[in-house]
GROMACS .gro file of C-alpha atoms in nm:
model
   80
    1PRO     CA    1   0.000   0.000   0.000
    2ALA     CA    2   0.116   0.351  -0.084
    3ILE     CA    3   0.175   0.585   0.206
    4THR     CA    4   0.031   0.930   0.153
    5ASN     CA    5   0.091   1.233   0.366
    6GLU     CA    6  -0.209   1.444   0.288
    7GLU     CA    7  -0.301   1.731   0.510
    8ALA     CA    8  -0.638   1.894   0.528
    9PRO     CA    9  -0.635   2.215   0.328
   10ALA     CA   10  -0.562   2.516   0.545
   11ALA     CA   11  -0.852   2.746   0.607
   12ILE     CA   12  -0.827   3.042   0.377
   13GLU     CA   13  -0.867   3.370   0.561
   14THR     CA   14  -1.097   3.603   0.381
   15PRO     CA   15  -1.099   3.970   0.475
   16GLU     CA   16  -1.397   4.107   0.666
   17PRO     CA   17  -1.650   4.246   0.421
   18VAL     CA   18  -1.660   4.624   0.436
   19ILE     CA   19  -2.001   4.746   0.545
   20SER     CA   20  -1.943   5.117   0.502
   21ARG     CA   21  -1.670   5.343   0.368
   22ASN     CA   22  -1.681   5.719   0.401
   23GLU     CA   23  -1.423   5.953   0.250
   24GLU     CA   24  -1.377   6.321   0.337
   25LEU     CA   25  -1.133   6.577   0.199
   26ILE     CA   26  -1.022   6.860   0.428
   27VAL     CA   27  -0.836   7.143   0.255
   28GLU     CA   28  -0.642   7.377   0.482
   29LYS     CA   29  -0.396   7.655   0.408
   30ASN     CA   30  -0.081   7.443   0.445
   31GLN     CA   31  -0.210   7.087   0.411
   32VAL     CA   32  -0.471   6.861   0.257
   33ILE     CA   33  -0.611   6.577   0.467
   34THR     CA   34  -0.796   6.277   0.329
   35VAL     CA   35  -1.000   6.103   0.599
   36ILE     CA   36  -1.135   5.756   0.521
   37LYS     CA   37  -1.359   5.577   0.771
   38VAL     CA   38  -1.400   5.205   0.708
   39SER     CA   39  -1.640   4.988   0.906
   40THR     CA   40  -1.695   4.613   0.911
   41GLU     CA   41  -1.926   4.410   1.133
   42LYS     CA   42  -1.648   4.373   1.391
   43GLU     CA   43  -1.455   4.700   1.386
   44SER     CA   44  -1.426   5.053   1.261
   45SER     CA   45  -1.104   5.229   1.156
   46GLU     CA   46  -1.016   5.582   1.056
   47TYR     CA   47  -0.733   5.638   0.807
   48ARG     CA   48  -0.575   5.976   0.738
   49LYS     CA   49  -0.341   6.086   0.464
   50VAL     CA   50  -0.188   6.426   0.537
   51VAL     CA   51  -0.014   6.603   0.249
   52HIS     CA   52   0.176   6.915   0.358
   53LYS     CA   53   0.233   7.211   0.128
   54TYR     CA   54   0.610   7.165   0.157
   55GLY     CA   55   0.579   6.810   0.019
   56ALA     CA   56   0.580   6.575   0.318
   57VAL     CA   57   0.312   6.304   0.324
   58PHE     CA   58   0.206   6.118   0.639
   59PHE     CA   59  -0.032   5.825   0.689
   60PHE     CA   60  -0.227   5.732   1.002
   61LYS     CA   61  -0.465   5.459   1.121
   62ASN     CA   62  -0.668   5.545   1.431
   63GLY     CA   63  -0.413   5.814   1.520
   64GLU     CA   64  -0.107   5.588   1.490
   65ALA     CA   65   0.150   5.640   1.213
   66ILE     CA   66   0.143   5.371   0.940
   67SER     CA   67   0.329   5.312   0.614
   68GLN     CA   68   0.202   5.416   0.273
   69ALA     CA   69   0.178   5.047   0.179
   70THR     CA   70  -0.049   4.974   0.477
   71TYR     CA   71  -0.264   5.277   0.397
   72GLU     CA   72  -0.304   5.171   0.035
   73LYS     CA   73  -0.374   4.807   0.125
   74GLU     CA   74  -0.631   4.878   0.397
   75ALA     CA   75  -0.785   5.220   0.332
   76LEU     CA   76  -0.798   5.195  -0.046
   77ALA     CA   77  -0.894   4.826  -0.065
   78GLY     CA   78  -1.157   4.763  -0.327
   79THR     CA   79  -1.150   5.115  -0.469
   80HIS     CA   80  -0.934   5.043  -0.775
   0.00000   0.00000   0.00000
């Protein structure tokens, strides 16, 4: 008899479906802020992209600094 080493397929994690997504643009004298609020059944997050007049760009999730890659992956998911 042949010996097989089959494992059960790993559960595939699917992202939480987004229930609501709200985007707001705040234009100020020296900066432009994009605020994106994303809600799922389990949680709600607020993302901010702050572009300063002098060129610096900062990204935040719930007030904590995040990378541009994280911002694009999470805040912009499903918008392209």
